[in-house]
PDB file of C-alpha atoms in Angstrom:
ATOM      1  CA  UNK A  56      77.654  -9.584 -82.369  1.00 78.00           C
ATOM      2  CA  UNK A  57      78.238 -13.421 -82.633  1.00 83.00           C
ATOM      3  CA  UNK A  58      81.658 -12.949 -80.597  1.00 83.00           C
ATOM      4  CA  UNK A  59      79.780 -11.367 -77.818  1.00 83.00           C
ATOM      5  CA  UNK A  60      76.572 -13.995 -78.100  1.00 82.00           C
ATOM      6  CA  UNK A  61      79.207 -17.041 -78.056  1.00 85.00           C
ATOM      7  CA  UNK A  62      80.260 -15.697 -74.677  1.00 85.00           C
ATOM      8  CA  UNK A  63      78.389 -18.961 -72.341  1.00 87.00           C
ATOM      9  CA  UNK A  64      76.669 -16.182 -70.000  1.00 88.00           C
ATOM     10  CA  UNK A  65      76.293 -18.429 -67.227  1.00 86.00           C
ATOM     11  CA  UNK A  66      74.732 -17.845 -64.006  1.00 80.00           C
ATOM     12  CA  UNK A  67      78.089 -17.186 -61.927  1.00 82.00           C
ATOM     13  CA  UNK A  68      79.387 -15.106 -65.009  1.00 86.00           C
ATOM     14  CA  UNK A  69      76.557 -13.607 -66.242  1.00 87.00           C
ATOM     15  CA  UNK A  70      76.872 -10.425 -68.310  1.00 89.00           C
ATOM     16  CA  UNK A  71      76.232  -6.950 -67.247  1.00 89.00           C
ATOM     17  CA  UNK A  72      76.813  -4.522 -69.518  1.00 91.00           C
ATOM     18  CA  UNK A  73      76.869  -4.242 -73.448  1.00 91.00           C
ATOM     19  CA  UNK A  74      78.736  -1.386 -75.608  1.00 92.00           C
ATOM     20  CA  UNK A  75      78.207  -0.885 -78.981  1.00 91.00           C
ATOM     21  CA  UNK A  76      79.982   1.126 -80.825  1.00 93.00           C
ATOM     22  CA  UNK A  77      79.270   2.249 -84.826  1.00 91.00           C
ATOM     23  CA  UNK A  78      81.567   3.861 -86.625  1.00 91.00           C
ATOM     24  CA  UNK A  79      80.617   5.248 -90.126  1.00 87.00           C
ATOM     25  CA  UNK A  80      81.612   8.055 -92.526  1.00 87.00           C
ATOM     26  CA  UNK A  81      79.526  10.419 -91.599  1.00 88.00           C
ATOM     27  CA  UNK A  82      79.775   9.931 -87.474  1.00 92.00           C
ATOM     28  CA  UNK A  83      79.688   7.777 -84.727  1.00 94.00           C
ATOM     29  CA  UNK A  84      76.798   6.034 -82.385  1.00 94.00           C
ATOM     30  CA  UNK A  85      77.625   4.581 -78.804  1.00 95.00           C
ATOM     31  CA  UNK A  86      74.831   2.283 -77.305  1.00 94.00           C
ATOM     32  CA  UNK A  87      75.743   1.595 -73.875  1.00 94.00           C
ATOM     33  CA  UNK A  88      73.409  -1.113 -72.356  1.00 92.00           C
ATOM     34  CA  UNK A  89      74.404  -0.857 -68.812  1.00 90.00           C
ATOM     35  CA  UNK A  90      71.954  -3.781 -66.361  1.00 85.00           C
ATOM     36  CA  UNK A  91      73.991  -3.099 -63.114  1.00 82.00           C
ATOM     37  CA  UNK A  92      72.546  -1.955 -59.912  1.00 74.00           C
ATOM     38  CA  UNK A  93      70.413   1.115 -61.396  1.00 73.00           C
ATOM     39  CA  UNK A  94      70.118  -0.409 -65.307  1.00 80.00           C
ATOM     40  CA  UNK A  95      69.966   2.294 -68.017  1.00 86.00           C
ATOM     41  CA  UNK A  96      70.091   2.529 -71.855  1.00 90.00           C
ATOM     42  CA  UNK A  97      73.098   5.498 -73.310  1.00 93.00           C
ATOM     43  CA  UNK A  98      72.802   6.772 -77.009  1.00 95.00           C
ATOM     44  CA  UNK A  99      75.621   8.647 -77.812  1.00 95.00           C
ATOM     45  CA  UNK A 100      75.580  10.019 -81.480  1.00 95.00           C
ATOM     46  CA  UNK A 101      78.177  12.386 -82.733  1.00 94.00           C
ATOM     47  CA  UNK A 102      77.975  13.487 -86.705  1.00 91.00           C
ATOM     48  CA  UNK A 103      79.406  15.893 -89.166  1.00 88.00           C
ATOM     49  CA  UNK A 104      75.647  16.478 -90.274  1.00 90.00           C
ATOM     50  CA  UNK A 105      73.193  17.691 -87.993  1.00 91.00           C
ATOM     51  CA  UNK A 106      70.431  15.733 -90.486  1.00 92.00           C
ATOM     52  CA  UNK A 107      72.070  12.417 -90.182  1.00 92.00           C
ATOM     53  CA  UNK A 108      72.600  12.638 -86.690  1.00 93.00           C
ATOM     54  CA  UNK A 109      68.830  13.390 -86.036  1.00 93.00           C
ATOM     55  CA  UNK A 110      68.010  10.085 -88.210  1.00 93.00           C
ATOM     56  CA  UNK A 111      70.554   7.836 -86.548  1.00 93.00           C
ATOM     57  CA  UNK A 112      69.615   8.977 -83.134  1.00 94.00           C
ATOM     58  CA  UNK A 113      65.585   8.572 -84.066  1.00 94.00           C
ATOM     59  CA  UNK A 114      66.493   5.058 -85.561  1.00 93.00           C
ATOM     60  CA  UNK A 115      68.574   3.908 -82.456  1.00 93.00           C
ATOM     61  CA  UNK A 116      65.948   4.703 -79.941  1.00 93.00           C
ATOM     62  CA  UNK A 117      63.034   2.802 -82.278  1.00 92.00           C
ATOM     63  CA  UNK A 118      65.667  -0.101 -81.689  1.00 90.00           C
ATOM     64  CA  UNK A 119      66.406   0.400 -78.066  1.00 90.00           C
ATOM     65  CA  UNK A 120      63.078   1.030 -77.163  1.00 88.00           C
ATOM     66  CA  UNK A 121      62.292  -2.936 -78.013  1.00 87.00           C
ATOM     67  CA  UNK A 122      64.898  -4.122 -75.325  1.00 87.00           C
ATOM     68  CA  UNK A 123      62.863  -2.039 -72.417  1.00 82.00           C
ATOM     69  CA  UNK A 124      61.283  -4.098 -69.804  1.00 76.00           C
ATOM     70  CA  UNK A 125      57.632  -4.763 -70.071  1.00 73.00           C
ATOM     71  CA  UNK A 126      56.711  -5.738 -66.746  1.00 75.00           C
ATOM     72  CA  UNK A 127      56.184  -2.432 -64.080  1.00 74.00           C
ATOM     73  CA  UNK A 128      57.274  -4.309 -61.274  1.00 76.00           C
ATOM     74  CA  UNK A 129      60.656  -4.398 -62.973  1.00 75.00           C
ATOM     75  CA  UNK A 130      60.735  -0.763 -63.583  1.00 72.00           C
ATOM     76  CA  UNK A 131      60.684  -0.492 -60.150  1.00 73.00           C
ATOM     77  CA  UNK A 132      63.881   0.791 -58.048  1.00 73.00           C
ATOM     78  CA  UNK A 133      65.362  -1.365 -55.834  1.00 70.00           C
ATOM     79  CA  UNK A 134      64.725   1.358 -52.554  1.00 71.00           C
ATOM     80  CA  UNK A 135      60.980   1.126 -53.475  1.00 78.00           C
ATOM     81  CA  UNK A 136      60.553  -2.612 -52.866  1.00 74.00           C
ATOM     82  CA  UNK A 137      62.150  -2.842 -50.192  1.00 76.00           C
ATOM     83  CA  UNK A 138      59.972   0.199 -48.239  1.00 80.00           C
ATOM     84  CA  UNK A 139      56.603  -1.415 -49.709  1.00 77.00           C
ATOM     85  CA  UNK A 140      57.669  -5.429 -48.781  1.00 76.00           C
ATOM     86  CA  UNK A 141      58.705  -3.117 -45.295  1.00 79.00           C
ATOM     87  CA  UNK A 142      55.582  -1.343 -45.094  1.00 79.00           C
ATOM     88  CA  UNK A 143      53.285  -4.413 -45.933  1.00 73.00           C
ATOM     89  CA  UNK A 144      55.472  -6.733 -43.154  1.00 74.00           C
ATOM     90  CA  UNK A 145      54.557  -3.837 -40.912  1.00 79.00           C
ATOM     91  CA  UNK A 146      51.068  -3.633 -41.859  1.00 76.00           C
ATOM     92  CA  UNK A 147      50.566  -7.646 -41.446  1.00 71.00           C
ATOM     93  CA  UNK A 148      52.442  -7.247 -38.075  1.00 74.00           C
ATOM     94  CA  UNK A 149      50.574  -4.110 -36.518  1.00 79.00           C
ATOM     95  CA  UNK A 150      46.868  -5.986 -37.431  1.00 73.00           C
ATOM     96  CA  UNK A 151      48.010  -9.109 -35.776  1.00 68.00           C
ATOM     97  CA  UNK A 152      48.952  -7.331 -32.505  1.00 72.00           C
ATOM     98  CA  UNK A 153      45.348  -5.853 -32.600  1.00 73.00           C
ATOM     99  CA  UNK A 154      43.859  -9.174 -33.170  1.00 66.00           C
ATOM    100  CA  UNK A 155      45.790 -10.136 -29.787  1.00 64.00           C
ATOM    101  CA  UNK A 156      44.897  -7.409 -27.723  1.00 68.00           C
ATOM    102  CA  UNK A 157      41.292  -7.844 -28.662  1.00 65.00           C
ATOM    103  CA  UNK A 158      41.227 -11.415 -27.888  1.00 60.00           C
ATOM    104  CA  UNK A 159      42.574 -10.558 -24.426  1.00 58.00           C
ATOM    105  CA  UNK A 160      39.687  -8.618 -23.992  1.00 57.00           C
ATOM    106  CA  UNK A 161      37.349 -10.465 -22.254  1.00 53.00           C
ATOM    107  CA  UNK A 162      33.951 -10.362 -23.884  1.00 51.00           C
ATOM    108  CA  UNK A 163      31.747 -10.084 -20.836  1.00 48.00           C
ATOM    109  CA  UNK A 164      33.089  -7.288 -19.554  1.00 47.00           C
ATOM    110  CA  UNK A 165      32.378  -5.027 -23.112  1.00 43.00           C
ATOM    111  CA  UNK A 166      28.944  -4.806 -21.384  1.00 44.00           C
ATOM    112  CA  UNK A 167      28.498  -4.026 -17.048  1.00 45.00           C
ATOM    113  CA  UNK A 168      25.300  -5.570 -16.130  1.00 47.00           C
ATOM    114  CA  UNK A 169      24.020  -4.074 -12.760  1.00 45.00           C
ATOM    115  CA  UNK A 170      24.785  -7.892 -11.384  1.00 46.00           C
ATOM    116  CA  UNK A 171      28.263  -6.953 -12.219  1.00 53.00           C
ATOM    117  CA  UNK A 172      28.277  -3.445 -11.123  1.00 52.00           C
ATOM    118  CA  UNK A 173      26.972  -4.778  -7.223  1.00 58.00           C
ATOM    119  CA  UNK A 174      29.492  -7.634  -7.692  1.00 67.00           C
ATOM    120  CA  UNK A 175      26.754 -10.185  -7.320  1.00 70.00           C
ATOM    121  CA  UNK A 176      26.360 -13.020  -9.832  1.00 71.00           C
ATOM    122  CA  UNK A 177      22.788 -14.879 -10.824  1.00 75.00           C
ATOM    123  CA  UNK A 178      22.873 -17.401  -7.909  1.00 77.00           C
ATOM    124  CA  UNK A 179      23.636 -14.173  -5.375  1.00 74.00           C
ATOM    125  CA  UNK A 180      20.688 -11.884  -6.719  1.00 77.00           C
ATOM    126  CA  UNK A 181      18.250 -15.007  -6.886  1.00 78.00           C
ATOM    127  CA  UNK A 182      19.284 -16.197  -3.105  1.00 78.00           C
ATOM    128  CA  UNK A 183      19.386 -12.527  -1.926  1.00 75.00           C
ATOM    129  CA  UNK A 184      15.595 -12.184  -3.788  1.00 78.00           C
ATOM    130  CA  UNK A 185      14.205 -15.461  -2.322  1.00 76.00           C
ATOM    131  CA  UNK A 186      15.318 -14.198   1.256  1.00 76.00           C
ATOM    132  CA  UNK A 187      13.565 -10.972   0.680  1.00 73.00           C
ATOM    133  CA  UNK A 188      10.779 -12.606  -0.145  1.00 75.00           C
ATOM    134  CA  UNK A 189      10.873 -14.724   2.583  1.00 76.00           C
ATOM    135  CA  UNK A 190       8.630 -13.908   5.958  1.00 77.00           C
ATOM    136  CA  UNK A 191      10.240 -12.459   8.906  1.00 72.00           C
ATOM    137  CA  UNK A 192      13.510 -12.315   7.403  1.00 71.00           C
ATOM    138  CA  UNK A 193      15.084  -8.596   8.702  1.00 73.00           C
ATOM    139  CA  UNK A 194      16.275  -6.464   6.061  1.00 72.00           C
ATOM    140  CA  UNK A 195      19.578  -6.021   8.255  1.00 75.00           C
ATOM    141  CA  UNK A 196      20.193  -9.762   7.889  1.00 78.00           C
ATOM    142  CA  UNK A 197      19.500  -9.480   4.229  1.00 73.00           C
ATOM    143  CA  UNK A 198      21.987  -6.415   3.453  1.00 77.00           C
ATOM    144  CA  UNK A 199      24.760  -7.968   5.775  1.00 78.00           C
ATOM    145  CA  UNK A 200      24.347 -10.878   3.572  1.00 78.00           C
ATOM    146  CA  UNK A 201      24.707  -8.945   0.538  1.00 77.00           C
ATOM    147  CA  UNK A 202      27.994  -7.395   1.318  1.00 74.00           C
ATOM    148  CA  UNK A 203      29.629 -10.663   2.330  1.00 79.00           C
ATOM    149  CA  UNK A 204      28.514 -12.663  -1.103  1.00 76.00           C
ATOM    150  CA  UNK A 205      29.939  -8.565  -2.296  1.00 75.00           C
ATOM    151  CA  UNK A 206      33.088  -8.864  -0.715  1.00 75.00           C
ATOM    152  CA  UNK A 207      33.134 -12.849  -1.798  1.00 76.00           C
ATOM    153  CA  UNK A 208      33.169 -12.064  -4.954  1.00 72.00           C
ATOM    154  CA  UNK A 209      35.493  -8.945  -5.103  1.00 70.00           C
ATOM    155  CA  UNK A 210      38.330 -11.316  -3.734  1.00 71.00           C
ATOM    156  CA  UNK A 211      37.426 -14.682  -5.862  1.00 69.00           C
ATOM    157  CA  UNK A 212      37.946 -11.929  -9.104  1.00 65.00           C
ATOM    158  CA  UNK A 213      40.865 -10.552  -7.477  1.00 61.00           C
ATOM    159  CA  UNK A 214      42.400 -14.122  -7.193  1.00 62.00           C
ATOM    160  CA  UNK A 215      41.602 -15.429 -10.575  1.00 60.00           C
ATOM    161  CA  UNK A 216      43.820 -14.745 -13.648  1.00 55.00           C
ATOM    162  CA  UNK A 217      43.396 -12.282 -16.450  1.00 55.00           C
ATOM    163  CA  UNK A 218      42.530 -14.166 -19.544  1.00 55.00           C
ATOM    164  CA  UNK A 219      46.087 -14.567 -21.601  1.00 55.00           C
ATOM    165  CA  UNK A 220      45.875 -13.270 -25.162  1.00 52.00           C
ATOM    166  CA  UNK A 221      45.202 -16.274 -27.479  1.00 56.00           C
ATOM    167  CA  UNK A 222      44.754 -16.922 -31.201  1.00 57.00           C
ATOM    168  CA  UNK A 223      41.349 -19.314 -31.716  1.00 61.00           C
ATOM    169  CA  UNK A 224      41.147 -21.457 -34.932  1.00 63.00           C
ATOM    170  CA  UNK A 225      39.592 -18.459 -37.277  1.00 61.00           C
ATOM    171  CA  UNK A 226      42.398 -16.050 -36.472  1.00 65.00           C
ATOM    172  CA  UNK A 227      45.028 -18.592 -37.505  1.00 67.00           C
ATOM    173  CA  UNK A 228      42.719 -19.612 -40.771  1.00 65.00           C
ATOM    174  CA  UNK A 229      43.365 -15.498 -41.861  1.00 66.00           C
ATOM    175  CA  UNK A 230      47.050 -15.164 -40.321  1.00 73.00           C
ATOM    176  CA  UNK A 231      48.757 -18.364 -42.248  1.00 74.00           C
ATOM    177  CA  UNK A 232      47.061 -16.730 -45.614  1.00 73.00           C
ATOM    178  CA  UNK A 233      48.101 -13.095 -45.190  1.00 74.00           C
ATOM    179  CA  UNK A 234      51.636 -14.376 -44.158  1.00 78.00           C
ATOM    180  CA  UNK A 235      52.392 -16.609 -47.533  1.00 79.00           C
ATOM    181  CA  UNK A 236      50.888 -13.872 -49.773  1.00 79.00           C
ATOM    182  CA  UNK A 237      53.550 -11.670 -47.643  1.00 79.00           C
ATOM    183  CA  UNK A 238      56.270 -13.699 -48.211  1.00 83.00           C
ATOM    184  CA  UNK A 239      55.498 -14.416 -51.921  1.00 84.00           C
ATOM    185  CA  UNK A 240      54.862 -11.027 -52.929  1.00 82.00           C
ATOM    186  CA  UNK A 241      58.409 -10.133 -51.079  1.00 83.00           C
ATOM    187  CA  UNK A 242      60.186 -12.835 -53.230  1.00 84.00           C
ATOM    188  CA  UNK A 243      58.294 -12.086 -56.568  1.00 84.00           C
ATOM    189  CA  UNK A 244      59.975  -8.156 -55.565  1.00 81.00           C
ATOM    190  CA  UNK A 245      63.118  -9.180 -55.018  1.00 81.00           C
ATOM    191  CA  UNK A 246      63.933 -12.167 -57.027  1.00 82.00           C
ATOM    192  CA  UNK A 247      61.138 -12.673 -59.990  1.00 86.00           C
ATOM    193  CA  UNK A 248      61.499  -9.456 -61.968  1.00 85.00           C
ATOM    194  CA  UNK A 249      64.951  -9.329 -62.708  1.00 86.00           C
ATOM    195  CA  UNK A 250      65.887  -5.534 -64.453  1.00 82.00           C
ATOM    196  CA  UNK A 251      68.037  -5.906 -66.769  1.00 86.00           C
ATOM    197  CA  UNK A 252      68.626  -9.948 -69.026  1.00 89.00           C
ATOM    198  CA  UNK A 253      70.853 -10.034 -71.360  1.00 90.00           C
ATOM    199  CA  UNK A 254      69.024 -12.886 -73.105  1.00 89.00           C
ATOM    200  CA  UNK A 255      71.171 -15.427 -74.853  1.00 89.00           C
ATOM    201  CA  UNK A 256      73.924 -18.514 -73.676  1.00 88.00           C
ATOM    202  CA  UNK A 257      72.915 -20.173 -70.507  1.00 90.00           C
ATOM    203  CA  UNK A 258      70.732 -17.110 -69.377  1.00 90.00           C
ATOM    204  CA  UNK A 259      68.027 -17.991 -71.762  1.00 91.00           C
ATOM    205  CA  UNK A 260      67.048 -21.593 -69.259  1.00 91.00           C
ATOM    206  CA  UNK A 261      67.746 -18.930 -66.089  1.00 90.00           C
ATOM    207  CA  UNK A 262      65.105 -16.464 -67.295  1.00 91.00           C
ATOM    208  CA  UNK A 263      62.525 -18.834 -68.463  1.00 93.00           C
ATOM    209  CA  UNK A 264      62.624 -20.492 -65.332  1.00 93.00           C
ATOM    210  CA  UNK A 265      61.690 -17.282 -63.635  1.00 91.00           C
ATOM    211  CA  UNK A 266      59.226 -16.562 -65.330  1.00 91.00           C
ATOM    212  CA  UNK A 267      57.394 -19.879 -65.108  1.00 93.00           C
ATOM    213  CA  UNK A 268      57.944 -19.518 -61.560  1.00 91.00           C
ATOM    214  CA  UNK A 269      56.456 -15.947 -61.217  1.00 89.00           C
ATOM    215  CA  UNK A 270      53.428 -17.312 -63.342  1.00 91.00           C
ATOM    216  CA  UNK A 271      52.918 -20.242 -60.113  1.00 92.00           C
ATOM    217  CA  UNK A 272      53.711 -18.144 -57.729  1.00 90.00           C
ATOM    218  CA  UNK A 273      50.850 -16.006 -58.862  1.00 89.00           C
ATOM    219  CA  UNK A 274      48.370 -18.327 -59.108  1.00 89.00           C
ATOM    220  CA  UNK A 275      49.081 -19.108 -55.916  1.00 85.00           C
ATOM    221  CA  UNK A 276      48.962 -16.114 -54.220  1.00 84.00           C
ATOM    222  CA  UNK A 277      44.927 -15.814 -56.067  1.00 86.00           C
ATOM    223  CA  UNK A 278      44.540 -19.206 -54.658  1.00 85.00           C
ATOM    224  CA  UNK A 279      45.731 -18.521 -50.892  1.00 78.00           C
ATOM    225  CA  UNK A 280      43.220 -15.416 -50.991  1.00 78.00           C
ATOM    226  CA  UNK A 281      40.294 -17.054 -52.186  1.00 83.00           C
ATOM    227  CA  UNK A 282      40.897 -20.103 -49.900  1.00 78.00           C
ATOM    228  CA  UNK A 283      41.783 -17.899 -46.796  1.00 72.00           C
ATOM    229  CA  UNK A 284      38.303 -16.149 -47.672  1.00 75.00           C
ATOM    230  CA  UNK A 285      35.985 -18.808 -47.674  1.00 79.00           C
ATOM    231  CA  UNK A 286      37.583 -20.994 -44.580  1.00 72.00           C
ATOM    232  CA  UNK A 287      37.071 -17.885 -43.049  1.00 69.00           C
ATOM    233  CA  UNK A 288      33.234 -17.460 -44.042  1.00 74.00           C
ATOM    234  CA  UNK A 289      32.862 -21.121 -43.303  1.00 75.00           C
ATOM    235  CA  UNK A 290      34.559 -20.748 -39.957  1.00 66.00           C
ATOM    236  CA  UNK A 291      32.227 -17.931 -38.993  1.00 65.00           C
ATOM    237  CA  UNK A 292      29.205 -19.699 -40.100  1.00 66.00           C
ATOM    238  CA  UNK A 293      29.904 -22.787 -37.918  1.00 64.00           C
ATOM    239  CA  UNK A 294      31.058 -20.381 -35.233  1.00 60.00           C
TER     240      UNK A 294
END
């Protein structure tokens, strides 16, 4: 084992894959530590005794079973972070589209008023009611009056632009949170929980920098939520 742990195991030359091979009277046991695309851990034990090969494979997997990875998000296949970073960008992206189209929305016209429904604002239905009220005013005059300030008004909203779809201050306040947790969830998948380390030479410094990187980039994903929650409550309460 020291010729393989003199080997500098630098980041451009980094080992992959480990074979051990024991060779003894009574048999043989292959370990094959294999930390390529889809990492797995081989025990191959061949014997003349079916005793002793029981015992050496029981002792190899109490040894190999040390060198498994700890963390789940490691354990996870490669496929399956990439459809849940996927489904989470698509998630993020589908609720910001709603938050569009319902700022688009005007929020006057969630409720017709019978003002609105006769196409007559507050300064029409006061000036139509004070000319009602009015003596010796004809009720001819009055209604002919009522269908121009109608017809007015039918053109002035015909004329005038739809409201655009805009973000206002709060929206942005939840969007820039939600997008950095996004995007630091989607590099702690694909570049924080490395499979398979084989831990000595240069690749000790390369590991323990990930992981003290992981450890911020965690802490900041608690601190973006908790932020992004209360300048959001604050936001609403000055609102």
């Amino acid at each position: 084992m020291s010729d393989v742990t003199a080997f500098d195991n630098s980041n451009k030359h980094r080992i992959q894959q480990l074979s051990i091979f024991l060779y003894g009277d009574n048999g043989t046991i292959n370990i094959d530590l294999d930390g390529r695309h889809a990492p797995e851990i081989t025990i191959l034990v061949i014997g003349n005794e079916t005793s002793w090969a029981l015992d050496a494979l029981s002792t190899a997997e109490e040894q190999v079973e040390r060198l498994l990875q700890s963390h789940a998000i490691a354990r996870i296949p490669p496929h399956i972070k990439f459809l849940t970073i996927a489904f989470f960008g698509l998630l993020g992206l589908t609720t910001l589209l709603v938050l569009l189209l319902a700022r688009s929305i005007p929020t006057e016209s969630r409720q017709l008023h019978l003002r609105d429904r006769m196409w007559l604002n507050s300064n029409d239905i006061k000036e139509v009611t004070d000319s009602l009220n009015r003596p010796g005013v004809e009720p001819t005059s009055v209604l002919l009056d009522i269908h121009k300030r109608q017809i007015s008004n039918i053109m002035v909203a015909a004329e005038t632009k739809q409201p655009q779809p805009t973000i206002d201050k709060q929206t942005i306040f939840a969007i820039i949170p939600a997008a950095l947790i996004v995007a630091c969830l989607a590099y702690l998948f694909i570049a924080s929980y490395p499979r398979a380390v084989f831990y000595w030479g240069d690749a000790i410094e390369w590991y323990d920098s990930i992981v003290a990187r992981r450890k911020f980039i965690w802490t900041g994903i608690v601190i973006a939520f908790v932020v992004g929650v209360l300048v959001n409550l604050a936001t609403t309460g000055l609102n």
